[in-house]
mmCIF file with all atom_site columns, C-alpha atoms in Angstrom:
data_model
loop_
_atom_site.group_PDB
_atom_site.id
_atom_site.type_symbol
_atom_site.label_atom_id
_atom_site.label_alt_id
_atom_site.label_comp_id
_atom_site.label_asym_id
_atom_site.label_entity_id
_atom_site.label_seq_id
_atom_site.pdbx_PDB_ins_code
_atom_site.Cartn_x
_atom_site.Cartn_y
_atom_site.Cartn_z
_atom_site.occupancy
_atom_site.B_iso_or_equiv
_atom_site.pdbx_formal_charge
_atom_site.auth_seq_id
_atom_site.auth_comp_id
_atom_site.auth_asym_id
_atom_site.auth_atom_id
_atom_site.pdbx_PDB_model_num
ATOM 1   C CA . UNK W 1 1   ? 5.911   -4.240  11.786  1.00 96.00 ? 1   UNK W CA 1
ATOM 2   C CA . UNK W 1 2   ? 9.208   -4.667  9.389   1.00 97.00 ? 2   UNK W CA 1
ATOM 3   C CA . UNK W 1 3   ? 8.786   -7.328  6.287   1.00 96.00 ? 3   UNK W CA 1
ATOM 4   C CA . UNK W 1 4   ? 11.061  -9.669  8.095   1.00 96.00 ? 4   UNK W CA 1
ATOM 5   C CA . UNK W 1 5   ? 8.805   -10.404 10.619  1.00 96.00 ? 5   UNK W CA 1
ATOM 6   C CA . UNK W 1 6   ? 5.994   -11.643 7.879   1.00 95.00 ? 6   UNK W CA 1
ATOM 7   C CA . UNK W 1 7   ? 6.458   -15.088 6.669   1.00 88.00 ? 7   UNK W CA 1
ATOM 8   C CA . UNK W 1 8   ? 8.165   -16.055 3.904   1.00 78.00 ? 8   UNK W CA 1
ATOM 9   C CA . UNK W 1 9   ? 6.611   -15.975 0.898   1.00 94.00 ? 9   UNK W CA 1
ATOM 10  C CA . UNK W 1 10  ? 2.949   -14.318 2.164   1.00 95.00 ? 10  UNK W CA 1
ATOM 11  C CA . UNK W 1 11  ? 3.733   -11.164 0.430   1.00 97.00 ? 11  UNK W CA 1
ATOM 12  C CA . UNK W 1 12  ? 4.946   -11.893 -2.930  1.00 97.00 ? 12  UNK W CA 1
ATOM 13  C CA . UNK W 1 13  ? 2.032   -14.531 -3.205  1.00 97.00 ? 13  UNK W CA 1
ATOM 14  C CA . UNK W 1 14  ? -0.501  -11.649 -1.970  1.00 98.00 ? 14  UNK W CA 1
ATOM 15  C CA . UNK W 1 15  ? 0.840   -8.995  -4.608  1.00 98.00 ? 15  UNK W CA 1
ATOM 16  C CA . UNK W 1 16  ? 0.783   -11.635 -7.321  1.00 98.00 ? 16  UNK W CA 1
ATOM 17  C CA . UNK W 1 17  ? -2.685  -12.362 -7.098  1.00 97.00 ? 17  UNK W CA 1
ATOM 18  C CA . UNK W 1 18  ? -2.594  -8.270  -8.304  1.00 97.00 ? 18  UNK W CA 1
ATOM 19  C CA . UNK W 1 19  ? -0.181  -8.778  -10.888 1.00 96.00 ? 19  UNK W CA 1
ATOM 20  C CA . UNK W 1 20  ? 2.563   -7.385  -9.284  1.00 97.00 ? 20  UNK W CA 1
ATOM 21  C CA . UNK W 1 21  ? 6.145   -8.740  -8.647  1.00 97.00 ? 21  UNK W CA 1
ATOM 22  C CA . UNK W 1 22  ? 8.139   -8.013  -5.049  1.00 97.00 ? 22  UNK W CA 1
ATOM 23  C CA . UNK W 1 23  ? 11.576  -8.279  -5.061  1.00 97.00 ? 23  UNK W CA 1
ATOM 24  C CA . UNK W 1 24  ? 13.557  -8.351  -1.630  1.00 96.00 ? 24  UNK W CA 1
ATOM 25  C CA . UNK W 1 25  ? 16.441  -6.182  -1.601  1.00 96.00 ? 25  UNK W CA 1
ATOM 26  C CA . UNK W 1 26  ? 19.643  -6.957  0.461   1.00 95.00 ? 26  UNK W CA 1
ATOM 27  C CA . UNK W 1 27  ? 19.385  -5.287  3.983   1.00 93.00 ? 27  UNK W CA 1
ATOM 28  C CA . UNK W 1 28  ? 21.088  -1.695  3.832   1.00 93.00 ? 28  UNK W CA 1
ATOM 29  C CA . UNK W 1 29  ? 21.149  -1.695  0.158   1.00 96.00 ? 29  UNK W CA 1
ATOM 30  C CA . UNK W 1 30  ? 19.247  1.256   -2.023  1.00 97.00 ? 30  UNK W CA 1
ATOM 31  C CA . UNK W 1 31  ? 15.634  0.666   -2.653  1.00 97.00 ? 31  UNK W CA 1
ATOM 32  C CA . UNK W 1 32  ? 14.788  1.297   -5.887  1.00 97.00 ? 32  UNK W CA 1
ATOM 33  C CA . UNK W 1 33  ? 11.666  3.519   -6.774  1.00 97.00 ? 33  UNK W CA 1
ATOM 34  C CA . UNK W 1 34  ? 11.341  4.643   -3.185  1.00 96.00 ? 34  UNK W CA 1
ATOM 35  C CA . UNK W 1 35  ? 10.198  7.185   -3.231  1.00 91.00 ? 35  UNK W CA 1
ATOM 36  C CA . UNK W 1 36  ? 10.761  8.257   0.792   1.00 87.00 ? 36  UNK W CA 1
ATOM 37  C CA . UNK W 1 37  ? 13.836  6.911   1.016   1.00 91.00 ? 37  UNK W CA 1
ATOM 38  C CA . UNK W 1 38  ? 14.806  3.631   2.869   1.00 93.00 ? 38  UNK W CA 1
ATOM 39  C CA . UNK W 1 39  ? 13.505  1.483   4.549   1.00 96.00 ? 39  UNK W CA 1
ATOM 40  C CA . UNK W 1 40  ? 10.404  2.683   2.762   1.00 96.00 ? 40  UNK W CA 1
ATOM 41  C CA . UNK W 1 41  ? 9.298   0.241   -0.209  1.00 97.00 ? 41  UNK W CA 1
ATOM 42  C CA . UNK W 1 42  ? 9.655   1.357   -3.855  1.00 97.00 ? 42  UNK W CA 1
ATOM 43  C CA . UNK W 1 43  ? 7.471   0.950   -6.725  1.00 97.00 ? 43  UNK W CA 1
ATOM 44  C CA . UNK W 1 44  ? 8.736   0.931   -10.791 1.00 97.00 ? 44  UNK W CA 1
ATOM 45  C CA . UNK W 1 45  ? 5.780   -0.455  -12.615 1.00 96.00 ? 45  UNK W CA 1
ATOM 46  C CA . UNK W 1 46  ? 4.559   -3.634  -11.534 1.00 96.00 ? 46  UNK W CA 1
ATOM 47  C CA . UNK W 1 47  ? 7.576   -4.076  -9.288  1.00 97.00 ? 47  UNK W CA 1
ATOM 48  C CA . UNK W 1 48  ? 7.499   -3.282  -5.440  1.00 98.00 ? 48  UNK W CA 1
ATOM 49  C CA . UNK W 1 49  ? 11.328  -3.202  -4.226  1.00 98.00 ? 49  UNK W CA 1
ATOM 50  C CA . UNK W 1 50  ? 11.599  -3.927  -0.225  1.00 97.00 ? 50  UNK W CA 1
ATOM 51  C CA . UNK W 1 51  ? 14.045  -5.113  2.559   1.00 97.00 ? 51  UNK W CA 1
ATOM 52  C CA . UNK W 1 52  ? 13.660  -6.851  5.382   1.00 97.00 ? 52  UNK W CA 1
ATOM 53  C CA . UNK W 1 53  ? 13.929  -3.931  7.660   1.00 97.00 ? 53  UNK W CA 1
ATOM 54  C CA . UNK W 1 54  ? 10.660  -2.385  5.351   1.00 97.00 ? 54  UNK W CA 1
ATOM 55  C CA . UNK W 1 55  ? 7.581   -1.064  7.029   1.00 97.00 ? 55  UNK W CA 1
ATOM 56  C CA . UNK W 1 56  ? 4.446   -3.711  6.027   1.00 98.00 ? 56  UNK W CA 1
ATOM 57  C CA . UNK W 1 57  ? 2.326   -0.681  5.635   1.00 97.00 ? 57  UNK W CA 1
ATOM 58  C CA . UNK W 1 58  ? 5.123   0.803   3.086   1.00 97.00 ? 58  UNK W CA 1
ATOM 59  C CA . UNK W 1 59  ? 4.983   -2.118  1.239   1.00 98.00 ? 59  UNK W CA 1
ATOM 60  C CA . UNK W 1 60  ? 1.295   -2.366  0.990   1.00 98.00 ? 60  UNK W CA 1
ATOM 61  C CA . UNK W 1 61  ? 0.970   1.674   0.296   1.00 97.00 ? 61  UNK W CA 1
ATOM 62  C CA . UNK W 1 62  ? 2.785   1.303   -2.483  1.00 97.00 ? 62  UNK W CA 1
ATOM 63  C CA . UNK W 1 63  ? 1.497   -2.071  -4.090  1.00 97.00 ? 63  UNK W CA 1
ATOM 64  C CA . UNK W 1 64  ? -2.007  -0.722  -3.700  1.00 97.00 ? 64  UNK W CA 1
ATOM 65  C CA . UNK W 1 65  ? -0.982  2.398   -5.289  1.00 96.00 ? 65  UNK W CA 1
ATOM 66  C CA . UNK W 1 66  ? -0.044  -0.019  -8.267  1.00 97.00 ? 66  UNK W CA 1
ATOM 67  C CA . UNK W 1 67  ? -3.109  -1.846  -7.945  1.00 97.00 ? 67  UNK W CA 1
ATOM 68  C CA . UNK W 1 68  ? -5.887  0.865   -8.366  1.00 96.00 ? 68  UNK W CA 1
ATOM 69  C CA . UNK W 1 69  ? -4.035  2.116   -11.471 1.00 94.00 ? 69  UNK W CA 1
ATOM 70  C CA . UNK W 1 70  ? -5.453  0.731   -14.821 1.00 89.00 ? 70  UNK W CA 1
ATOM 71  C CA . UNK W 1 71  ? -2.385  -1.310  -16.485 1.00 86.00 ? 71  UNK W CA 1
ATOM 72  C CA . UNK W 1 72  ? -1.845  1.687   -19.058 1.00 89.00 ? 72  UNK W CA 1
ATOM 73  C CA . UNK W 1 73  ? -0.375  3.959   -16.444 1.00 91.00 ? 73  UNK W CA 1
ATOM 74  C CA . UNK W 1 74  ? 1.198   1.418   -14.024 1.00 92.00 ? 74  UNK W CA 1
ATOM 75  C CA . UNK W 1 75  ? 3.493   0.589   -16.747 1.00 91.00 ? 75  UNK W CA 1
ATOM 76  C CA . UNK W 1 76  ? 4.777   4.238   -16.587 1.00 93.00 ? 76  UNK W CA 1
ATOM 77  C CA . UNK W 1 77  ? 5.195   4.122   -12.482 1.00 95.00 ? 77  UNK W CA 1
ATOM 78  C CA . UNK W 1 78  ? 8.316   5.199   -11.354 1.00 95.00 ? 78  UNK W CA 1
ATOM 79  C CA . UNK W 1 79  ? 9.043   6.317   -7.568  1.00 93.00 ? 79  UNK W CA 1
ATOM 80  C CA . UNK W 1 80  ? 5.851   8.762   -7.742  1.00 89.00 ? 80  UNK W CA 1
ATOM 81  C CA . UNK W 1 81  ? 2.481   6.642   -8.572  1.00 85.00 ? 81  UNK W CA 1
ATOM 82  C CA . UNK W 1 82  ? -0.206  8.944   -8.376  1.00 78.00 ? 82  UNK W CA 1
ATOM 83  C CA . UNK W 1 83  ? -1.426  12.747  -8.238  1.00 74.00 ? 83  UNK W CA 1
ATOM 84  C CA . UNK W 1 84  ? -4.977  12.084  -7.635  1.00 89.00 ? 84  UNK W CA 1
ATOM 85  C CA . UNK W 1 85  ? -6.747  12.334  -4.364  1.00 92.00 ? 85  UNK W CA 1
ATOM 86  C CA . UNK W 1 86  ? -9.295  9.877   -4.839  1.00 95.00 ? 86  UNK W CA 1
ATOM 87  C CA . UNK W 1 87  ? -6.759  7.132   -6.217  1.00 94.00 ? 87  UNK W CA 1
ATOM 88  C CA . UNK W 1 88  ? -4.201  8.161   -2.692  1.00 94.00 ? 88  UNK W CA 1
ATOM 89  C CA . UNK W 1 89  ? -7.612  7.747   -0.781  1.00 95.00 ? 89  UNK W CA 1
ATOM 90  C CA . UNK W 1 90  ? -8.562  4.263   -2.449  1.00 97.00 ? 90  UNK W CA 1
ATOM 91  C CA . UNK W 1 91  ? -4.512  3.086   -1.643  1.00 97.00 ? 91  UNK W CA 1
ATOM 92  C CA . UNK W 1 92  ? -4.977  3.445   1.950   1.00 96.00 ? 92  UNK W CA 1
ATOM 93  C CA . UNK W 1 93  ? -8.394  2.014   1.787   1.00 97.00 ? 93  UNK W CA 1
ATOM 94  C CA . UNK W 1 94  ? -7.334  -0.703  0.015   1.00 98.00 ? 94  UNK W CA 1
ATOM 95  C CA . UNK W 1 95  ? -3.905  -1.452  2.224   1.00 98.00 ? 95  UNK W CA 1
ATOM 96  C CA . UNK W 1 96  ? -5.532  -1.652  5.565   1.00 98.00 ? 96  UNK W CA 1
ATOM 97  C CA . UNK W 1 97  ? -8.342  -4.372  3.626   1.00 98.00 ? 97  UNK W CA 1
ATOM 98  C CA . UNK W 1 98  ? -5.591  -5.801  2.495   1.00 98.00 ? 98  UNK W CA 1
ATOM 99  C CA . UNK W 1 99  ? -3.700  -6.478  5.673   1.00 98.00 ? 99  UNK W CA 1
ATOM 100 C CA . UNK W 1 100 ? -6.065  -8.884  6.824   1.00 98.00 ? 100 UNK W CA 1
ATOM 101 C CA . UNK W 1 101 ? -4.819  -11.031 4.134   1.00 97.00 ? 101 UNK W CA 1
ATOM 102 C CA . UNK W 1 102 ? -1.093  -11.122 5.594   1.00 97.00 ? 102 UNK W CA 1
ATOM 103 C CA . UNK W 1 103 ? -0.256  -13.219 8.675   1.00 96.00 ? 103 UNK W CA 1
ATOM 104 C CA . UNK W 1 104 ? -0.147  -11.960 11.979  1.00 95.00 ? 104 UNK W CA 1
ATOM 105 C CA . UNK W 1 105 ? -0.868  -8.084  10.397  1.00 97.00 ? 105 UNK W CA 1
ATOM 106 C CA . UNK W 1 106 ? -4.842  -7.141  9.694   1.00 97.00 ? 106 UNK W CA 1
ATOM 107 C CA . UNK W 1 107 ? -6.067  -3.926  9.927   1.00 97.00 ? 107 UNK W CA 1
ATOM 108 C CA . UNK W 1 108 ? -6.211  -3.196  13.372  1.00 97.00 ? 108 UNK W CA 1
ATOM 109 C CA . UNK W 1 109 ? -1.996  -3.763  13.139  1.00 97.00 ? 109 UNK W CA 1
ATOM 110 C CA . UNK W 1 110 ? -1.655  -1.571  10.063  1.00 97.00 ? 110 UNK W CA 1
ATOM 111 C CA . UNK W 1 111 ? -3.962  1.512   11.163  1.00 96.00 ? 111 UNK W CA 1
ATOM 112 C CA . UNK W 1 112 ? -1.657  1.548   14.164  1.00 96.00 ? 112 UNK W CA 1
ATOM 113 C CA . UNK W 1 113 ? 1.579   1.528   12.359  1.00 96.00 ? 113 UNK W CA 1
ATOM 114 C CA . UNK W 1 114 ? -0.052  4.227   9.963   1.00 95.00 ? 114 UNK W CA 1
ATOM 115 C CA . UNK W 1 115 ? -0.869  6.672   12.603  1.00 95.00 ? 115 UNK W CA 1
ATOM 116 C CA . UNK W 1 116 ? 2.659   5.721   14.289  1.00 94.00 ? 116 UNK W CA 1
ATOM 117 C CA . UNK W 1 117 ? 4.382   6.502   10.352  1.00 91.00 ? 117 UNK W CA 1
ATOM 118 C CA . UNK W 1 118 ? 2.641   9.641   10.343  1.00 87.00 ? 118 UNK W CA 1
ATOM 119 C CA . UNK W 1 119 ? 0.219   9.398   8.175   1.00 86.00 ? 119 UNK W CA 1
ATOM 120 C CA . UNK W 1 120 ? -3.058  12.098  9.019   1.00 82.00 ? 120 UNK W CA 1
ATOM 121 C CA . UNK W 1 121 ? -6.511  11.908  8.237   1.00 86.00 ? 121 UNK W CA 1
ATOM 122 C CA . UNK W 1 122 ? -8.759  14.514  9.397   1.00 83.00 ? 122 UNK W CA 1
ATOM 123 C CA . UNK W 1 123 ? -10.802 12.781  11.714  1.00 89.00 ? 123 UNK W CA 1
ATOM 124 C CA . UNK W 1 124 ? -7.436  12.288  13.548  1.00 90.00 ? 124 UNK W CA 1
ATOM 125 C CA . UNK W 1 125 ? -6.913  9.230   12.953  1.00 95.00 ? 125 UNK W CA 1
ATOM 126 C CA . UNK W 1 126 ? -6.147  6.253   10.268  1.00 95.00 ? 126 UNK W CA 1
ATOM 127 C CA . UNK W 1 127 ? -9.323  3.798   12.013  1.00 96.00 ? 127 UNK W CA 1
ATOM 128 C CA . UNK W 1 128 ? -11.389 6.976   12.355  1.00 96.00 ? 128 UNK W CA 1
ATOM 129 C CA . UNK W 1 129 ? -11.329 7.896   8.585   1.00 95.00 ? 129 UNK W CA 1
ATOM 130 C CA . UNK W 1 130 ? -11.438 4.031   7.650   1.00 96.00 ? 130 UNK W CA 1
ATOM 131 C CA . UNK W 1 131 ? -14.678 3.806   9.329   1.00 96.00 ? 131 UNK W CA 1
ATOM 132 C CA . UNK W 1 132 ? -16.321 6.785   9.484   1.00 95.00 ? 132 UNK W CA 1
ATOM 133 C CA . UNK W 1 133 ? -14.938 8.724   6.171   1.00 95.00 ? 133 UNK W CA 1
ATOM 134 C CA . UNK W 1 134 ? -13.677 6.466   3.235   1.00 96.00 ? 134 UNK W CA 1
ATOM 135 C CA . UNK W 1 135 ? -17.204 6.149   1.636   1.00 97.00 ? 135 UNK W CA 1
ATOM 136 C CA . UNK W 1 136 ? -15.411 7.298   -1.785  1.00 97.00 ? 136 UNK W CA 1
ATOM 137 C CA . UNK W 1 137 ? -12.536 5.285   -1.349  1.00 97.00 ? 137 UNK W CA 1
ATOM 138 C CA . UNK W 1 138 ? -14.571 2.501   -1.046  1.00 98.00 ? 138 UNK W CA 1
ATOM 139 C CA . UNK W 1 139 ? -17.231 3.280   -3.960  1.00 98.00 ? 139 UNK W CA 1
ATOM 140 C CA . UNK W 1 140 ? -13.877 3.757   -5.996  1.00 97.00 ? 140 UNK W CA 1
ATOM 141 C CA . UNK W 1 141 ? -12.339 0.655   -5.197  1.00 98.00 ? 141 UNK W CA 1
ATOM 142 C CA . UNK W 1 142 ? -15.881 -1.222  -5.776  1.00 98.00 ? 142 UNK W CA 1
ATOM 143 C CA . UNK W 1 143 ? -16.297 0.728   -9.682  1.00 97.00 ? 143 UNK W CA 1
ATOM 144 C CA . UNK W 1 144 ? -12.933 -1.220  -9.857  1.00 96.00 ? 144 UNK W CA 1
ATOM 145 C CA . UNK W 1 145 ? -13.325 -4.317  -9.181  1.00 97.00 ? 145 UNK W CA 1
ATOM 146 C CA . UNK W 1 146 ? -11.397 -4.622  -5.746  1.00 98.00 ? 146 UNK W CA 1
ATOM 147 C CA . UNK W 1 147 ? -12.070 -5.401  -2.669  1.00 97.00 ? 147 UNK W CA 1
ATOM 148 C CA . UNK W 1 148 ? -14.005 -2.733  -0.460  1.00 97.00 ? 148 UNK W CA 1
ATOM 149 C CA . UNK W 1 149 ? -14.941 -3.731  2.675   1.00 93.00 ? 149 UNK W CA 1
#
C-alpha cells in the first residue's frame, strides 16, 4: 500500500499526535533523509519526508523510529535513526500497532506488506514475531509510554 492510496490528511494528523511533522514530496523528486533510497520515506529529526508513490510501512518504520527516541537524540536524526536492537525491535512493534490507526491499513495490511518489503524475523515471519516474539519490544515501548498492544 503506497501513501496515495491513504486519505488525505490521516497521516500527518497520526504523526503529529507524536510530535512529528510529514512533508509530501513531489512524485519522482529526491526524498530527503531516506535512507533506502526512493520511494522509501526519509527521516531528519522530527521530519518524515514521503511521496505519494511511498510504501505506508516505510513511512511508519521510520516515524516510529523517531518516536521511541527520547527528544535529545531525535533532534540529531539524519537518514540513519538508530543502532540499537531493542529500539529497531520496538519500531516495528510499534508500526504494525500503529497501522490500525490509519484508514483502510491495520496490522494485518502492514505485516503483509512487511514480509512482501523484505523485512525477516526469525520465526519467518513479520505476524509470527509480532505475536509470538516481541515480548521486549513491547515491555520497551510500555517503559516508554507508548502504545504496546
Amino acid at each position: 500500500m503506497r501513501l496515495a492510496a491513504l486519505p488525505l490528511g490521516a497521516a500527518a494528523t497520526l504523526l503529529a499526535r507524536y510530535g512529528l511533522v510529514l512533508h509530501r514530496i513531489e512524485d519522482g523528486a529526491p526524498i530527503p533523509g531516506s535512507f533506502w533510497g526512493e520511494p522509501e520515506a526519509g527521516v531528519i529529526a522530527h521530519n518524515v519526508y514521503v511521496r505519494g508513490d511511498t510504501p505506508v510501512h516505510s513511512m511508519l518504520h521510520e516515524a516510529c523510529h523517531l518516536i521511541v527516541l527520547p527528544p535529545e537524540r531525535r533532534a540529531q536524526v539524519h537518514t540513519d535513526a538508530t543502532d540499537s536492537v531493542i529500539e529497531e525491535d520496538a519500531t516495528c512493534c510499534l508500526q504494525i500497532i500503529l497501522a490500525d490507526e490509519l484508514p483502510g491499513v491495520g496490522r494485518g495490511r502492514l505485516m503483509a506488506d512487511m514480509d512482501a518489503w523484505g523485512y525477516t524475523y526469525r520465526l519467518g515471519s513479520t505476524q509470527a514475531w509480532f505475536e509470538q516474539d516481541a515480548d521486549d519490544a513491547r515491555a520497551f515501548l510500555e517503559e516508554h509510554g507508548l502504545p504496546h498492544h
